[in-house]
Amino acid sequence: MHAAVVVFPGSNCDRDLAVAFEASGAKVSKVWHKDTEIPEGVDIIGIPGGFSFGDYLRCGAIAANSPICKSVAAHAKRGGYVIGICNGFQVLTETGLLPGALLRNAGLKYICKTVGLKVETASSAFTQGYTAGDVIDIPIAHHDGNYFADDATIARLQGDERIAFTYTDTPNGAKADIAGILSENRRVLGMMPHPERAADAAHGGTDGQALFRALSGALEAV
Amino acid sequence: MKARVHVMLKNGVLDPQGDAVRHALGAMGFNGVEGVRQGKVIELDLADGSTEADVTAMCEKLLANTVIESYTVEMN
């Protein structure tokens, strides 16, 4: 598996994401936001967490309009895989690759802690290493993770089993307890929690490892 | 010429910041504030000949996220 990790000014989880990909056996290339091309042969693009462009205007809004994001959208349209974590999820909603938006946390506080996530579907390359119904412990670290979409969109996500993860005890006000969602073709995942921060025994938890291993297994087989 | 863009959360989208301001006003003794919505104002200095349609395009593509926000444009 060849993964590309996009780096924006203000990204701060790009290295963690690259390390998690590498630990699962992937080759990783880092791509700068001003680049216009994704390297040849990339199977999956990772949009990392952080505070791209200082969260100015809206979280992820300026990153979503950076040169590299046109190539990210083209990659997704071709059926390529994309994972956006935390700020990366915000970027993916701002680009329109995933529906909805991430609002300020309902309690107005930045929250940094490990939370329980329920795996809602094992039917995707990202979640097939889990069993639907599993509860895993993954850290969150965000100020704007309150998922919002109109009721029709929420109903569609539920009906199509595109909700990948929900919070067992929603910390941020997210509608329908949504922590992560899939695109229609199930190849784009956006999630607020950080699986790359629970991918090594030294992290204090390894519940995120199965996501990267499953992905690597699925994409090696392609 | 200048344009002023007002961006507000749409009705029906929870505005926890506006709500916090409402609570603070109540705690300070300003009674009768039944709701507060907080938005933002963006002022643009534009070259002559720019049109409202140009600014609307900017709103649609960047300045507002129309999933959650509405906007109005004032040209002057």
mmCIF file of C-alpha atoms in Angstrom:
data_model
loop_
_atom_site.group_PDB
_atom_site.id
_atom_site.type_symbol
_atom_site.label_atom_id
_atom_site.label_comp_id
_atom_site.label_asym_id
_atom_site.label_seq_id
_atom_site.Cartn_x
_atom_site.Cartn_y
_atom_site.Cartn_z
ATOM 1 C CA MET A 1 0.000 0.000 0.000
ATOM 2 C CA HIS A 2 1.278 3.440 -0.894
ATOM 3 C CA ALA A 3 -0.116 6.247 1.265
ATOM 4 C CA ALA A 4 0.242 9.993 0.761
ATOM 5 C CA VAL A 5 -0.080 12.256 3.788
ATOM 6 C CA VAL A 6 -0.993 15.865 2.979
ATOM 7 C CA VAL A 7 0.748 18.558 5.006
ATOM 8 C CA PHE A 8 -0.798 22.016 5.421
ATOM 9 C CA PRO A 9 0.705 24.901 7.382
ATOM 10 C CA GLY A 10 -0.568 24.120 10.880
ATOM 11 C CA SER A 11 -0.960 20.348 10.435
ATOM 12 C CA ASN A 12 0.415 18.636 13.535
ATOM 13 C CA CYS A 13 -0.595 14.977 13.225
ATOM 14 C CA ASP A 14 1.025 14.363 9.834
ATOM 15 C CA ARG A 15 4.003 12.532 11.343
ATOM 16 C CA ASP A 16 1.796 10.429 13.652
ATOM 17 C CA LEU A 17 -0.373 9.439 10.707
ATOM 18 C CA ALA A 18 2.672 8.595 8.561
ATOM 19 C CA VAL A 19 4.108 6.437 11.384
ATOM 20 C CA ALA A 20 0.799 4.586 11.797
ATOM 21 C CA PHE A 21 0.634 3.908 8.046
ATOM 22 C CA GLU A 22 4.256 2.727 8.012
ATOM 23 C CA ALA A 23 3.694 0.432 10.999
ATOM 24 C CA SER A 24 0.939 -1.267 9.023
ATOM 25 C CA GLY A 25 3.380 -1.916 6.183
ATOM 26 C CA ALA A 26 2.660 1.051 3.937
ATOM 27 C CA LYS A 27 5.090 3.135 1.954
ATOM 28 C CA VAL A 28 4.388 6.799 2.806
ATOM 29 C CA SER A 29 4.951 9.980 0.807
ATOM 30 C CA LYS A 30 4.321 13.403 2.280
ATOM 31 C CA VAL A 31 2.678 15.921 0.013
ATOM 32 C CA TRP A 32 2.792 19.708 0.551
ATOM 33 C CA HIS A 33 -0.424 21.738 0.203
ATOM 34 C CA LYS A 34 0.997 23.720 -2.723
ATOM 35 C CA ASP A 35 1.750 20.557 -4.699
ATOM 36 C CA THR A 36 -0.747 19.963 -7.455
ATOM 37 C CA GLU A 37 -0.171 16.256 -8.067
ATOM 38 C CA ILE A 38 -0.522 13.200 -5.864
ATOM 39 C CA PRO A 39 2.487 10.875 -6.487
ATOM 40 C CA GLU A 40 1.955 8.086 -8.997
ATOM 41 C CA GLY A 41 0.600 4.849 -7.541
ATOM 42 C CA VAL A 42 -0.874 6.249 -4.326
ATOM 43 C CA ASP A 43 -3.698 4.059 -3.000
ATOM 44 C CA ILE A 44 -4.812 6.205 -0.097
ATOM 45 C CA ILE A 45 -4.518 9.847 0.849
ATOM 46 C CA GLY A 46 -4.436 10.814 4.533
ATOM 47 C CA ILE A 47 -5.557 14.291 5.598
ATOM 48 C CA PRO A 48 -4.087 14.691 9.083
ATOM 49 C CA GLY A 49 -5.222 16.495 12.196
ATOM 50 C CA GLY A 50 -4.007 19.882 13.298
ATOM 51 C CA PHE A 51 -4.999 23.487 12.785
ATOM 52 C CA SER A 52 -4.529 24.042 9.065
ATOM 53 C CA PHE A 53 -4.152 27.746 8.305
ATOM 54 C CA GLY A 54 -4.769 28.521 11.972
ATOM 55 C CA ASP A 55 -8.428 27.482 11.661
ATOM 56 C CA TYR A 56 -8.983 30.950 10.151
ATOM 57 C CA LEU A 57 -12.433 31.660 8.663
ATOM 58 C CA ARG A 58 -13.717 28.126 9.471
ATOM 59 C CA CYS A 59 -11.805 24.972 10.412
ATOM 60 C CA GLY A 60 -10.569 23.368 7.201
ATOM 61 C CA ALA A 61 -12.077 25.990 4.860
ATOM 62 C CA ILE A 62 -8.834 27.426 3.531
ATOM 63 C CA ALA A 63 -7.126 24.025 3.324
ATOM 64 C CA ALA A 64 -10.101 22.731 1.325
ATOM 65 C CA ASN A 65 -9.357 25.357 -1.317
ATOM 66 C CA SER A 66 -5.595 24.739 -1.471
ATOM 67 C CA PRO A 67 -4.043 23.441 -4.729
ATOM 68 C CA ILE A 68 -3.538 19.850 -3.484
ATOM 69 C CA CYS A 69 -7.214 19.448 -2.602
ATOM 70 C CA LYS A 70 -8.205 19.474 -6.275
ATOM 71 C CA SER A 71 -6.051 16.358 -6.707
ATOM 72 C CA VAL A 72 -7.508 14.833 -3.534
ATOM 73 C CA ALA A 73 -11.005 15.316 -4.971
ATOM 74 C CA ALA A 74 -9.938 13.865 -8.337
ATOM 75 C CA HIS A 75 -8.391 10.843 -6.549
ATOM 76 C CA ALA A 76 -11.653 10.291 -4.635
ATOM 77 C CA LYS A 77 -13.711 10.640 -7.832
ATOM 78 C CA ARG A 78 -11.572 7.946 -9.471
ATOM 79 C CA GLY A 79 -12.506 5.648 -6.587
ATOM 80 C CA GLY A 80 -9.318 6.229 -4.600
ATOM 81 C CA TYR A 81 -9.283 5.917 -0.821
ATOM 82 C CA VAL A 82 -9.102 8.934 1.491
ATOM 83 C CA ILE A 83 -9.016 9.162 5.277
ATOM 84 C CA GLY A 84 -9.448 12.497 7.050
ATOM 85 C CA ILE A 85 -8.848 12.609 10.796
ATOM 86 C CA CYS A 86 -9.939 15.480 13.036
ATOM 87 C CA ASN A 87 -8.974 18.619 11.080
ATOM 88 C CA GLY A 88 -8.796 16.259 8.090
ATOM 89 C CA PHE A 89 -12.487 15.396 8.591
ATOM 90 C CA GLN A 90 -13.271 19.126 8.679
ATOM 91 C CA VAL A 91 -11.336 19.562 5.424
ATOM 92 C CA LEU A 92 -13.267 16.706 3.776
ATOM 93 C CA THR A 93 -16.643 18.232 4.699
ATOM 94 C CA GLU A 94 -15.477 21.631 3.458
ATOM 95 C CA THR A 95 -14.449 20.104 0.108
ATOM 96 C CA GLY A 96 -17.857 18.436 -0.149
ATOM 97 C CA LEU A 97 -16.337 14.928 -0.337
ATOM 98 C CA LEU A 98 -18.331 14.126 2.812
ATOM 99 C CA PRO A 99 -21.705 15.631 3.770
ATOM 100 C CA GLY A 100 -22.398 17.836 6.793
ATOM 101 C CA ALA A 101 -20.168 20.151 8.780
ATOM 102 C CA LEU A 102 -18.318 20.258 12.096
ATOM 103 C CA LEU A 103 -19.550 22.955 14.474
ATOM 104 C CA ARG A 104 -18.051 24.339 17.683
ATOM 105 C CA ASN A 105 -18.392 21.788 20.523
ATOM 106 C CA ALA A 106 -21.722 22.257 22.287
ATOM 107 C CA GLY A 107 -19.909 22.896 25.598
ATOM 108 C CA LEU A 108 -17.642 25.474 23.894
ATOM 109 C CA LYS A 109 -14.552 23.769 25.331
ATOM 110 C CA TYR A 110 -11.614 22.135 23.600
ATOM 111 C CA ILE A 111 -11.770 18.470 24.636
ATOM 112 C CA CYS A 112 -8.703 16.242 24.841
ATOM 113 C CA LYS A 113 -9.391 12.791 26.265
ATOM 114 C CA THR A 114 -9.879 9.161 25.341
ATOM 115 C CA VAL A 115 -13.479 8.294 24.502
ATOM 116 C CA GLY A 116 -15.458 5.153 23.755
ATOM 117 C CA LEU A 117 -16.424 4.629 20.123
ATOM 118 C CA LYS A 118 -18.925 2.105 18.859
ATOM 119 C CA VAL A 119 -18.081 0.564 15.506
ATOM 120 C CA GLU A 120 -21.343 0.916 13.583
ATOM 121 C CA THR A 121 -20.349 -0.958 10.454
ATOM 122 C CA ALA A 122 -17.556 -3.361 9.598
ATOM 123 C CA SER A 123 -18.400 -2.990 5.939
ATOM 124 C CA SER A 124 -15.571 -0.803 4.675
ATOM 125 C CA ALA A 125 -11.836 -1.179 4.104
ATOM 126 C CA PHE A 126 -11.331 1.027 7.168
ATOM 127 C CA THR A 127 -13.538 -0.856 9.620
ATOM 128 C CA GLN A 128 -13.406 -4.469 8.464
ATOM 129 C CA GLY A 129 -10.814 -5.249 11.158
ATOM 130 C CA TYR A 130 -13.536 -4.684 13.754
ATOM 131 C CA THR A 131 -16.904 -6.298 14.330
ATOM 132 C CA ALA A 132 -19.996 -4.108 14.194
ATOM 133 C CA GLY A 133 -20.932 -3.322 17.781
ATOM 134 C CA ASP A 134 -17.338 -3.372 19.081
ATOM 135 C CA VAL A 135 -16.546 -0.570 21.507
ATOM 136 C CA ILE A 136 -13.017 0.803 21.167
ATOM 137 C CA ASP A 137 -11.072 3.466 23.065
ATOM 138 C CA ILE A 138 -9.671 6.242 20.881
ATOM 139 C CA PRO A 139 -8.455 9.733 21.845
ATOM 140 C CA ILE A 140 -10.181 12.904 20.722
ATOM 141 C CA ALA A 141 -8.625 16.378 20.711
ATOM 142 C CA HIS A 142 -10.851 19.026 19.181
ATOM 143 C CA HIS A 143 -12.766 22.256 19.659
ATOM 144 C CA ASP A 144 -15.004 21.885 16.602
ATOM 145 C CA GLY A 145 -16.144 18.290 16.452
ATOM 146 C CA ASN A 146 -19.880 18.745 16.791
ATOM 147 C CA TYR A 147 -21.130 16.959 13.673
ATOM 148 C CA PHE A 148 -24.101 18.612 12.011
ATOM 149 C CA ALA A 149 -26.154 17.711 8.957
ATOM 150 C CA ASP A 150 -29.814 18.230 8.154
ATOM 151 C CA ASP A 151 -32.257 15.501 9.187
ATOM 152 C CA ALA A 152 -32.588 14.118 5.651
ATOM 153 C CA THR A 153 -28.805 13.702 5.397
ATOM 154 C CA ILE A 154 -28.605 12.010 8.812
ATOM 155 C CA ALA A 155 -31.405 9.636 7.777
ATOM 156 C CA ARG A 156 -29.584 8.838 4.524
ATOM 157 C CA LEU A 157 -26.309 8.166 6.372
ATOM 158 C CA GLN A 158 -28.142 5.858 8.765
ATOM 159 C CA GLY A 159 -30.119 4.104 6.030
ATOM 160 C CA ASP A 160 -27.030 3.443 3.917
ATOM 161 C CA GLU A 161 -25.000 2.351 6.965
ATOM 162 C CA ARG A 162 -22.491 5.093 6.270
ATOM 163 C CA ILE A 163 -21.981 5.997 9.916
ATOM 164 C CA ALA A 164 -18.679 4.301 10.729
ATOM 165 C CA PHE A 165 -18.309 5.252 14.397
ATOM 166 C CA THR A 166 -20.539 6.767 17.068
ATOM 167 C CA TYR A 167 -19.591 8.020 20.528
ATOM 168 C CA THR A 168 -20.765 5.874 23.424
ATOM 169 C CA ASP A 169 -21.069 9.092 25.463
ATOM 170 C CA THR A 170 -21.154 12.058 23.077
ATOM 171 C CA PRO A 171 -18.736 14.719 24.334
ATOM 172 C CA ASN A 172 -19.371 17.474 21.778
ATOM 173 C CA GLY A 173 -23.073 17.591 20.881
ATOM 174 C CA ALA A 174 -22.688 15.694 17.580
ATOM 175 C CA LYS A 175 -25.987 14.820 15.916
ATOM 176 C CA ALA A 176 -26.880 11.128 16.146
ATOM 177 C CA ASP A 177 -23.653 10.714 18.233
ATOM 178 C CA ILE A 178 -21.694 10.695 14.969
ATOM 179 C CA ALA A 179 -17.904 10.421 15.304
ATOM 180 C CA GLY A 180 -17.084 9.243 11.766
ATOM 181 C CA ILE A 181 -18.820 8.781 8.417
ATOM 182 C CA LEU A 182 -18.179 7.120 5.063
ATOM 183 C CA SER A 183 -18.727 8.386 1.537
ATOM 184 C CA GLU A 184 -21.323 6.801 -0.709
ATOM 185 C CA ASN A 185 -18.735 4.418 -2.246
ATOM 186 C CA ARG A 186 -17.377 3.722 1.293
ATOM 187 C CA ARG A 187 -13.852 4.693 0.256
ATOM 188 C CA VAL A 188 -13.673 8.061 1.978
ATOM 189 C CA LEU A 189 -13.725 8.092 5.787
ATOM 190 C CA GLY A 190 -13.832 11.190 7.954
ATOM 191 C CA MET A 191 -13.608 10.893 11.733
ATOM 192 C CA MET A 192 -12.942 13.276 14.609
ATOM 193 C CA PRO A 193 -11.169 10.762 16.919
ATOM 194 C CA HIS A 194 -7.496 9.941 16.332
ATOM 195 C CA PRO A 195 -6.863 6.237 15.587
ATOM 196 C CA GLU A 196 -3.205 7.093 14.835
ATOM 197 C CA ARG A 197 -2.835 8.086 18.492
ATOM 198 C CA ALA A 198 -3.885 4.597 19.597
ATOM 199 C CA ALA A 199 -1.731 2.544 17.244
ATOM 200 C CA ASP A 200 1.314 1.655 19.335
ATOM 201 C CA ALA A 201 1.622 0.109 22.807
ATOM 202 C CA ALA A 202 3.554 3.218 23.890
ATOM 203 C CA HIS A 203 0.428 5.303 23.194
ATOM 204 C CA GLY A 204 -1.353 3.612 26.087
ATOM 205 C CA GLY A 205 -3.852 1.953 23.775
ATOM 206 C CA THR A 206 -3.802 0.101 20.479
ATOM 207 C CA ASP A 207 -7.470 0.061 19.481
ATOM 208 C CA GLY A 208 -6.699 2.150 16.390
ATOM 209 C CA GLN A 209 -4.227 -0.391 15.019
ATOM 210 C CA ALA A 210 -6.931 -2.577 13.477
ATOM 211 C CA LEU A 211 -8.012 0.295 11.234
ATOM 212 C CA PHE A 212 -4.575 0.724 9.671
ATOM 213 C CA ARG A 213 -3.937 -3.025 9.455
ATOM 214 C CA ALA A 214 -7.288 -3.676 7.786
ATOM 215 C CA LEU A 215 -6.690 -0.862 5.353
ATOM 216 C CA SER A 216 -3.247 -2.133 4.510
ATOM 217 C CA GLY A 217 -4.579 -5.649 4.016
ATOM 218 C CA ALA A 218 -7.443 -4.475 1.804
ATOM 219 C CA LEU A 219 -5.267 -2.226 -0.343
ATOM 220 C CA GLU A 220 -2.417 -4.735 -0.713
ATOM 221 C CA ALA A 221 -4.930 -7.129 -2.187
ATOM 222 C CA VAL A 222 -6.074 -4.637 -4.859
ATOM 223 C CA MET B 1 -15.471 50.070 -3.714
ATOM 224 C CA LYS B 2 -16.337 47.969 -0.727
ATOM 225 C CA ALA B 3 -18.538 45.022 -0.003
ATOM 226 C CA ARG B 4 -19.680 43.842 3.371
ATOM 227 C CA VAL B 5 -20.641 40.191 3.843
ATOM 228 C CA HIS B 6 -22.667 39.085 6.854
ATOM 229 C CA VAL B 7 -22.388 35.390 7.661
ATOM 230 C CA MET B 8 -24.808 33.814 10.165
ATOM 231 C CA LEU B 9 -25.514 30.267 11.257
ATOM 232 C CA LYS B 10 -28.754 29.143 9.645
ATOM 233 C CA ASN B 11 -31.893 28.952 11.711
ATOM 234 C CA GLY B 12 -32.078 25.492 13.210
ATOM 235 C CA VAL B 13 -28.311 25.197 13.614
ATOM 236 C CA LEU B 14 -27.442 25.325 17.310
ATOM 237 C CA ASP B 15 -25.291 28.344 18.172
ATOM 238 C CA PRO B 16 -23.627 27.514 21.511
ATOM 239 C CA GLN B 17 -21.571 30.725 21.427
ATOM 240 C CA GLY B 18 -24.668 32.888 21.026
ATOM 241 C CA ASP B 19 -26.279 30.928 23.826
ATOM 242 C CA ALA B 20 -23.266 31.528 26.117
ATOM 243 C CA VAL B 21 -23.539 35.270 25.388
ATOM 244 C CA ARG B 22 -27.255 35.171 26.215
ATOM 245 C CA HIS B 23 -26.510 33.499 29.559
ATOM 246 C CA ALA B 24 -23.802 36.050 30.350
ATOM 247 C CA LEU B 25 -26.132 38.956 29.596
ATOM 248 C CA GLY B 26 -28.776 37.440 31.869
ATOM 249 C CA ALA B 27 -26.224 36.949 34.643
ATOM 250 C CA MET B 28 -25.212 40.632 34.316
ATOM 251 C CA GLY B 29 -28.779 41.721 34.917
ATOM 252 C CA PHE B 30 -29.803 42.441 31.335
ATOM 253 C CA ASN B 31 -33.218 40.853 31.532
ATOM 254 C CA GLY B 32 -35.434 40.116 28.595
ATOM 255 C CA VAL B 33 -32.776 38.836 26.177
ATOM 256 C CA GLU B 34 -34.579 35.848 24.739
ATOM 257 C CA GLY B 35 -32.039 34.798 22.149
ATOM 258 C CA VAL B 36 -28.584 35.684 20.820
ATOM 259 C CA ARG B 37 -27.142 34.564 17.492
ATOM 260 C CA GLN B 38 -23.507 35.301 16.770
ATOM 261 C CA GLY B 39 -22.190 35.710 13.251
ATOM 262 C CA LYS B 40 -19.366 37.438 11.456
ATOM 263 C CA VAL B 41 -18.865 40.405 9.175
ATOM 264 C CA ILE B 42 -16.297 40.299 6.394
ATOM 265 C CA GLU B 43 -15.342 43.538 4.635
ATOM 266 C CA LEU B 44 -13.837 43.369 1.185
ATOM 267 C CA ASP B 45 -11.962 46.148 -0.624
ATOM 268 C CA LEU B 46 -12.716 45.575 -4.272
ATOM 269 C CA ALA B 47 -11.376 46.883 -7.559
ATOM 270 C CA ASP B 48 -13.799 49.137 -9.447
ATOM 271 C CA GLY B 49 -16.083 47.176 -11.663
ATOM 272 C CA SER B 50 -16.498 44.272 -9.228
ATOM 273 C CA THR B 51 -20.075 43.111 -9.048
ATOM 274 C CA GLU B 52 -22.366 41.668 -6.447
ATOM 275 C CA ALA B 53 -22.281 38.451 -8.471
ATOM 276 C CA ASP B 54 -18.506 38.263 -7.907
ATOM 277 C CA VAL B 55 -18.996 38.585 -4.153
ATOM 278 C CA THR B 56 -21.802 36.026 -4.181
ATOM 279 C CA ALA B 57 -19.443 33.579 -5.909
ATOM 280 C CA MET B 58 -16.842 34.237 -3.184
ATOM 281 C CA CYS B 59 -19.474 33.518 -0.525
ATOM 282 C CA GLU B 60 -20.548 30.271 -2.165
ATOM 283 C CA LYS B 61 -16.987 29.027 -2.664
ATOM 284 C CA LEU B 62 -15.227 30.184 0.492
ATOM 285 C CA LEU B 63 -16.650 32.865 2.756
ATOM 286 C CA ALA B 64 -19.689 30.877 3.922
ATOM 287 C CA ASN B 65 -20.323 27.163 4.354
ATOM 288 C CA THR B 66 -23.854 26.959 3.034
ATOM 289 C CA VAL B 67 -24.436 23.632 4.799
ATOM 290 C CA ILE B 68 -24.614 25.539 8.088
ATOM 291 C CA GLU B 69 -24.433 29.242 7.250
ATOM 292 C CA SER B 70 -26.443 31.848 5.391
ATOM 293 C CA TYR B 71 -24.987 35.103 4.096
ATOM 294 C CA THR B 72 -26.049 38.497 2.845
ATOM 295 C CA VAL B 73 -24.005 40.838 0.653
ATOM 296 C CA GLU B 74 -24.031 44.645 0.918
ATOM 297 C CA MET B 75 -22.293 46.597 -1.860
ATOM 298 C CA ASN B 76 -21.315 50.190 -1.180
#
